[in-house]
Coordinates of C-alpha atoms in Angstrom, one line a residue:
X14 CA 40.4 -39.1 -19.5
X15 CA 38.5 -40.0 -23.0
X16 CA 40.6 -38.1 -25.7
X17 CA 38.7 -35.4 -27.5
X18 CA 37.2 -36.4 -31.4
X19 CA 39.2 -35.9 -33.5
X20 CA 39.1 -32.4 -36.2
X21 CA 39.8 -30.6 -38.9
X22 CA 41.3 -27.8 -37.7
X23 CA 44.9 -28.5 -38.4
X24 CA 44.0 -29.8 -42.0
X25 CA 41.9 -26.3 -42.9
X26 CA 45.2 -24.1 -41.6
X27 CA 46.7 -25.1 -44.5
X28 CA 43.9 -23.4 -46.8
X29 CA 45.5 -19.7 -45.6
X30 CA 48.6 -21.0 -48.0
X31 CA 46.3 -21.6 -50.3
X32 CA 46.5 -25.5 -50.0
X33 CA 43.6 -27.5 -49.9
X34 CA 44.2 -31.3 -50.7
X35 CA 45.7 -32.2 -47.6
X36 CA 46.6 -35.8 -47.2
X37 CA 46.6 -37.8 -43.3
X38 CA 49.2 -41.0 -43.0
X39 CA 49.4 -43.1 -40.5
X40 CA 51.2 -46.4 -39.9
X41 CA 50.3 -50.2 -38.2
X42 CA 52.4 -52.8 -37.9
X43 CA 55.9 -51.4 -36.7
X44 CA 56.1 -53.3 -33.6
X45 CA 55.0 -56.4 -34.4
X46 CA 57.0 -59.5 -34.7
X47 CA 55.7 -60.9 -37.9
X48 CA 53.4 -59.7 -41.1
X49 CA 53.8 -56.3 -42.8
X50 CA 54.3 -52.8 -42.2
X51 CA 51.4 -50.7 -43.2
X52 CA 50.7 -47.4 -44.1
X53 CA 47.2 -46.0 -44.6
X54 CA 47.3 -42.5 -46.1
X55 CA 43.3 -40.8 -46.6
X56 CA 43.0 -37.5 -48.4
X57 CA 40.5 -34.5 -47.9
X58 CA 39.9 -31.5 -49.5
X59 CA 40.0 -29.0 -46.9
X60 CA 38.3 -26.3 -48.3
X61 CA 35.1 -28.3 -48.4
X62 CA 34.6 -31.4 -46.6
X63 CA 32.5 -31.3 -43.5
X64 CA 33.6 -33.9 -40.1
X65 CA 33.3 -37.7 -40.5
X66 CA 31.5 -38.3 -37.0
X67 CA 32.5 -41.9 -34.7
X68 CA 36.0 -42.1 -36.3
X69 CA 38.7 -41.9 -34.1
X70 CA 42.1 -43.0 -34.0
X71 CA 42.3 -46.7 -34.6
X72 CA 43.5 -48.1 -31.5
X73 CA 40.7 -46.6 -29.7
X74 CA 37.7 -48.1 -31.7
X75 CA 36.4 -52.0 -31.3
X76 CA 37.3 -54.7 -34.5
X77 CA 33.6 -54.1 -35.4
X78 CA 33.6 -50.5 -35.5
X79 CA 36.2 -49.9 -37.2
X80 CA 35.2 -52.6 -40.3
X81 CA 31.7 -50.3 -40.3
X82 CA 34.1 -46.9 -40.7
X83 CA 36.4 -48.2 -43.7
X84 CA 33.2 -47.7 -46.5
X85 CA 32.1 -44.0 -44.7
X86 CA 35.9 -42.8 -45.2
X87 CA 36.3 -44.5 -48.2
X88 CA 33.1 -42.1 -49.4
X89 CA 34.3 -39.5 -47.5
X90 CA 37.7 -39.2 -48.7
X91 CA 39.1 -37.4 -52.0
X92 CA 41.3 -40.4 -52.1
X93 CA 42.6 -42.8 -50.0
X94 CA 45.5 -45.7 -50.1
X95 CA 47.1 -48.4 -48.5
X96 CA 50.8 -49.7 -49.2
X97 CA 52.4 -52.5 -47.2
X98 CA 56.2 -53.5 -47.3
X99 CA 56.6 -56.9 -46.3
X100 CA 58.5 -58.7 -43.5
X101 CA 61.6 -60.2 -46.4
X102 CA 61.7 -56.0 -47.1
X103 CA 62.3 -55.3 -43.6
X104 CA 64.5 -57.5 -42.9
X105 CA 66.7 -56.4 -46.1
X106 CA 66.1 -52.6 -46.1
X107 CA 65.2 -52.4 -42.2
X108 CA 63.0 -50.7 -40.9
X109 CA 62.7 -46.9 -41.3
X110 CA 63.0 -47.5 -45.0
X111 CA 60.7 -50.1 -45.0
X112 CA 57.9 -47.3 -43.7
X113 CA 59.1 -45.2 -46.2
X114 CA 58.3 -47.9 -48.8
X115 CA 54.9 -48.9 -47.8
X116 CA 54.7 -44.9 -47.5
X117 CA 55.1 -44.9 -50.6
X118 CA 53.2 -47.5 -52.0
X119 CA 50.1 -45.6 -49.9
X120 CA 51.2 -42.4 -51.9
X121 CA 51.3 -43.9 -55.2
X122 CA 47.7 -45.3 -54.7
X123 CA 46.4 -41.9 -53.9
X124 CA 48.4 -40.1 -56.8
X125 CA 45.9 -42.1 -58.6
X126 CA 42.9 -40.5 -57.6
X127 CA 44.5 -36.6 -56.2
X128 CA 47.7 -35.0 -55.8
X129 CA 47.9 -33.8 -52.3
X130 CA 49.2 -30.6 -51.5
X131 CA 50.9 -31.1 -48.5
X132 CA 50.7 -34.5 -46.0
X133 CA 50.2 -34.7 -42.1
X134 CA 52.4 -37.3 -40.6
X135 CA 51.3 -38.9 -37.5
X136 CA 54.9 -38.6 -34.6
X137 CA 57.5 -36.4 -34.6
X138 CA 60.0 -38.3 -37.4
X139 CA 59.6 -37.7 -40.6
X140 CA 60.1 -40.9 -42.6
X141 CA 57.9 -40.4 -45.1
X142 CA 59.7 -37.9 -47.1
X143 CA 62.8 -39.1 -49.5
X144 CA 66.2 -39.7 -48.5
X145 CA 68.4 -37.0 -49.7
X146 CA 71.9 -38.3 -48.8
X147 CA 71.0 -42.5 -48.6
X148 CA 73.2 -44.3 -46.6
X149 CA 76.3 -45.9 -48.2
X150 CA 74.9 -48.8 -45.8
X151 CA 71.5 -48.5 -45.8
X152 CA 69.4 -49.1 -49.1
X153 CA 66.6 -46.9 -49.7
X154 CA 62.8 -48.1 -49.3
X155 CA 61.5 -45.7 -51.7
X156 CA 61.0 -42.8 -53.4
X157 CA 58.4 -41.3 -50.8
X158 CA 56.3 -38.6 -51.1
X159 CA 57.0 -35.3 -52.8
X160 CA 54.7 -33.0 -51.0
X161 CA 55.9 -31.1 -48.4
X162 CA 55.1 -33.5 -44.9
X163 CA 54.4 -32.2 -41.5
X164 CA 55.0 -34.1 -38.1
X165 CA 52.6 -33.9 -35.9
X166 CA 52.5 -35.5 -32.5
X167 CA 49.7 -37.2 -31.3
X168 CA 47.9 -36.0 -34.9
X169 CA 46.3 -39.4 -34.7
X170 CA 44.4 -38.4 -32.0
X171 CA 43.3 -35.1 -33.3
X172 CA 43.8 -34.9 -37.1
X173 CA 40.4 -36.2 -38.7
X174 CA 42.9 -37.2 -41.8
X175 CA 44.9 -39.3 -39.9
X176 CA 42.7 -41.1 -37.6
X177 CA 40.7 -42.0 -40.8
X178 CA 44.2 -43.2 -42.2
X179 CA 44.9 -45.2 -39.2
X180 CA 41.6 -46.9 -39.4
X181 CA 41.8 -47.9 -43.0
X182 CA 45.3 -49.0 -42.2
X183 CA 44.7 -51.3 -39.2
X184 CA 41.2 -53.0 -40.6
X185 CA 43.4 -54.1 -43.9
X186 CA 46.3 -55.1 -41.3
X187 CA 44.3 -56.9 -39.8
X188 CA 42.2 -58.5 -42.4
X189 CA 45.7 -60.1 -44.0
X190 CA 47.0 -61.5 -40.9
X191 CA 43.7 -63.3 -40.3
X192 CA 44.4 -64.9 -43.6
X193 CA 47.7 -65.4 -42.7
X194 CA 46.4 -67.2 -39.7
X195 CA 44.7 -70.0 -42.0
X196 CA 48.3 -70.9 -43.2
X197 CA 50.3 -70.7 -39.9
X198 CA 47.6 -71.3 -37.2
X199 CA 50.1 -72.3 -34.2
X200 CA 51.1 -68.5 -33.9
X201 CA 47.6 -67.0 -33.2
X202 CA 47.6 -64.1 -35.6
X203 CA 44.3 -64.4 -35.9
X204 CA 44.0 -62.6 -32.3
X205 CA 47.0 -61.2 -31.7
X206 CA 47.8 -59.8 -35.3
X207 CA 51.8 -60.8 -35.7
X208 CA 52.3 -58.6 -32.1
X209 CA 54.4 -60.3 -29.3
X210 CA 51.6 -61.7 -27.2
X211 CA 52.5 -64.4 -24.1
X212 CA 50.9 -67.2 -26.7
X213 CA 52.7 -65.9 -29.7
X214 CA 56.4 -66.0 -27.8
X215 CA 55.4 -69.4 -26.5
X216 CA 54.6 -70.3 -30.1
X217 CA 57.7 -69.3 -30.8
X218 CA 59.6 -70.9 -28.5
X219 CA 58.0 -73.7 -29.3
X220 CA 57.8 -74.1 -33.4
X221 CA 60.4 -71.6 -34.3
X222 CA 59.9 -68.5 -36.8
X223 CA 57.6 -69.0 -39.6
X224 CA 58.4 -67.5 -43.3
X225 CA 56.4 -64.6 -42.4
X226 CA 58.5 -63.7 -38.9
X227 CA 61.3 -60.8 -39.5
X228 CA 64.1 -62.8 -38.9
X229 CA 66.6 -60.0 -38.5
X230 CA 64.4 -59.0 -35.5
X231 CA 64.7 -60.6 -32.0
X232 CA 62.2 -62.2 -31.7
X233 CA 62.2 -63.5 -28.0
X234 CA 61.8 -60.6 -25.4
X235 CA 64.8 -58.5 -24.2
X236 CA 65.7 -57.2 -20.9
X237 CA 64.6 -53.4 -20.8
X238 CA 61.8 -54.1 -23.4
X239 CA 58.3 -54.4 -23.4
X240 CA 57.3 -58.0 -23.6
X241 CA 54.7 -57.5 -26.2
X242 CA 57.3 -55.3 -28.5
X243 CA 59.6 -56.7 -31.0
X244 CA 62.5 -55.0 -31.9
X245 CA 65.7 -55.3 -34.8
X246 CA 68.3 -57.0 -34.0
X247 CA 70.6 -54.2 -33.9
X248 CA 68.3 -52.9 -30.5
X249 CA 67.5 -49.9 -33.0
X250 CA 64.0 -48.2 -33.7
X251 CA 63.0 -45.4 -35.2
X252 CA 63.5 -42.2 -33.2
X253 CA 59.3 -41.9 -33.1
X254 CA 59.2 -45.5 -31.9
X255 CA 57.4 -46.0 -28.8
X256 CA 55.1 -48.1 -26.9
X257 CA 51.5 -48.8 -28.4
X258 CA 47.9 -48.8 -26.0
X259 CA 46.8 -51.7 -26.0
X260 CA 49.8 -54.1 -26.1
X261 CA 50.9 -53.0 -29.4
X262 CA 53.4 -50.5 -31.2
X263 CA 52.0 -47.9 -32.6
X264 CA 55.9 -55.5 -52.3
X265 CA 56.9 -56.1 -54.9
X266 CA 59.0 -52.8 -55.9
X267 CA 56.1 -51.4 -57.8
X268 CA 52.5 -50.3 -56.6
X269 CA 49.6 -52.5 -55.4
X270 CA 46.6 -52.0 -57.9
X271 CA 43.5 -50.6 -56.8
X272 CA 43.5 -49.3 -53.1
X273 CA 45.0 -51.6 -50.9
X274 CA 46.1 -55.5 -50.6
X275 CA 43.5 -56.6 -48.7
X276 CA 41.2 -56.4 -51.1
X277 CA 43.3 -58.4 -53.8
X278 CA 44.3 -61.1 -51.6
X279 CA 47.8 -60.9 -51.9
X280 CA 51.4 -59.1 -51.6
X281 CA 51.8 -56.9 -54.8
X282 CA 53.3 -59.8 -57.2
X283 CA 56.7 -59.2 -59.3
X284 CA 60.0 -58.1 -57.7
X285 CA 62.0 -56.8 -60.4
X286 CA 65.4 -59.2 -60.1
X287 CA 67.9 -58.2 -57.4
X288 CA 64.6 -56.8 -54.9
X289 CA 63.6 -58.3 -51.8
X290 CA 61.4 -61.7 -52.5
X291 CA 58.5 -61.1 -51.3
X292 CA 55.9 -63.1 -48.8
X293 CA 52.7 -64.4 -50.6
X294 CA 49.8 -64.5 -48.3
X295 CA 46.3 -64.4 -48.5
X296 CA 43.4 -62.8 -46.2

């Protein structure tokens, strides 16, 4: 059955708390084997802003379609940013902190422009928010956001905010592996974006990692997962992991200027010493 279009419904409910600028995040990326993790985060005033018609979660809309939504929401939106955390930051920080970095990143872009008043997170984990008891173990990815954020499953199907993230999130994905592609053509990241595709694992098998793989990841299959799903090498995923449509799961310390990477043709530049090195990559 076709899922519904997605609303505003959820995002106006907050405007009886008397909260209107009510940011949608959503994440790409989390599966894959190699590239970034992305978070697209789009911003709406809920008070006033009428439906966005044709945009839909990401996953459901064609490469075309979704390059033709990312000006509309970007005139749409109140505000609207993209932060990535790349694959050296994964493997040092892992995963879950890694979203919360490029969470972060997404936030500080959109600070720029609007302060939300609360955020809708797409899944049922909340990893946006900051850690208040860090691991001894486990370094922080971020400071997060400090507005209150709400899980919602499935809110990527049905929160206008999020869908709209998703989309901006995926197109600028996409657009820097593409580029990626032009420096490490045996791997096919052109098509299959960094996911574990049969050509990609036989690419692997057959050249080794690249500089842009997650090396702490396994990155052959395992028995008892997915073939086109990469996972840490510790066999653990976030708690709101799961298994993408499609054949696909759902830098620098500071922010990227402007609204995204994409558009600036590479990884935020400048790790302060003693952060994660960071890859360089154009798209």
């Amino acid at each position: 059955m076709t899922p519904k279009n997605p609303h505003l419904r959820f995002e106006r409910s907050f405007t009886a708390q008397g909260l209107r600028m009510i940011a949608g995040a959503d994440e790409v990326g989390r599966g894959a084997l190699a590239g970034p993790v992305t978070v697209g985060m789009v911003v709406v005033d809920a008070a006033a802003v009428k439906a966005l018609k044709g945009v839909r979660d990401s996953k459901l809309l064609s490469p075309k379609d979704r390059e033709l939504l990312v000006p509309r929401i970007q005139a749409w939106a109140a505000a609207y940013g993209v932060g990535h955390a790349s694959p050296e930051e994964i493997d040092a920080i892992g995963l879950t902190a890694a979203l919360r970095l490029a969470g972060t990143r997404a936030w500080q872009a959109v600070l720029e422009t609007a302060r939300p008043d609360a955020v809708i997170l797409d899944g049922n984990f909340n990893w946006l928010s900051p850690v208040e008891q860090p691991s001894l173990f486990e370094e922080d990815g971020g400071t997060g956001c400090d507005a209150p954020v709400h899980t919602r499953i499935k809110a990527d199907l049905n929160c206008l905010s999020v869908a709209a993230a998703s989309v901006l999130a995926k197109v600028e994905r996409d657009t820097l592996m593409a580029g990626l592609a032009l420096e490490h053509p045996a791997y096919g990241w052109d098509i299959n974006k960094g996911y574990a595709t049969a050509a990609h694992r036989t690419a692997l098998t057959e050249y080794g990692p690249s500089a842009v793989h997650r090396r702490s990841w396994r990155l052959m299959p395992d028995e008892g997962l997915p073939a086109d799903e990469g996972s840490p090498a510790d066999g653990a995923l976030p708690e709101d992991a799961g298994v993408p449509a499609g054949g696909a799961l759902p830098e620098d310390a500071g922010v990227p200027e402007g609204k995204g990477l994409a558009e600036h043709g590479v990884f935020p530049a400048g790790p302060a010493e003693g952060e994660p090195v960071l890859v360089a990559g154009q798209p």
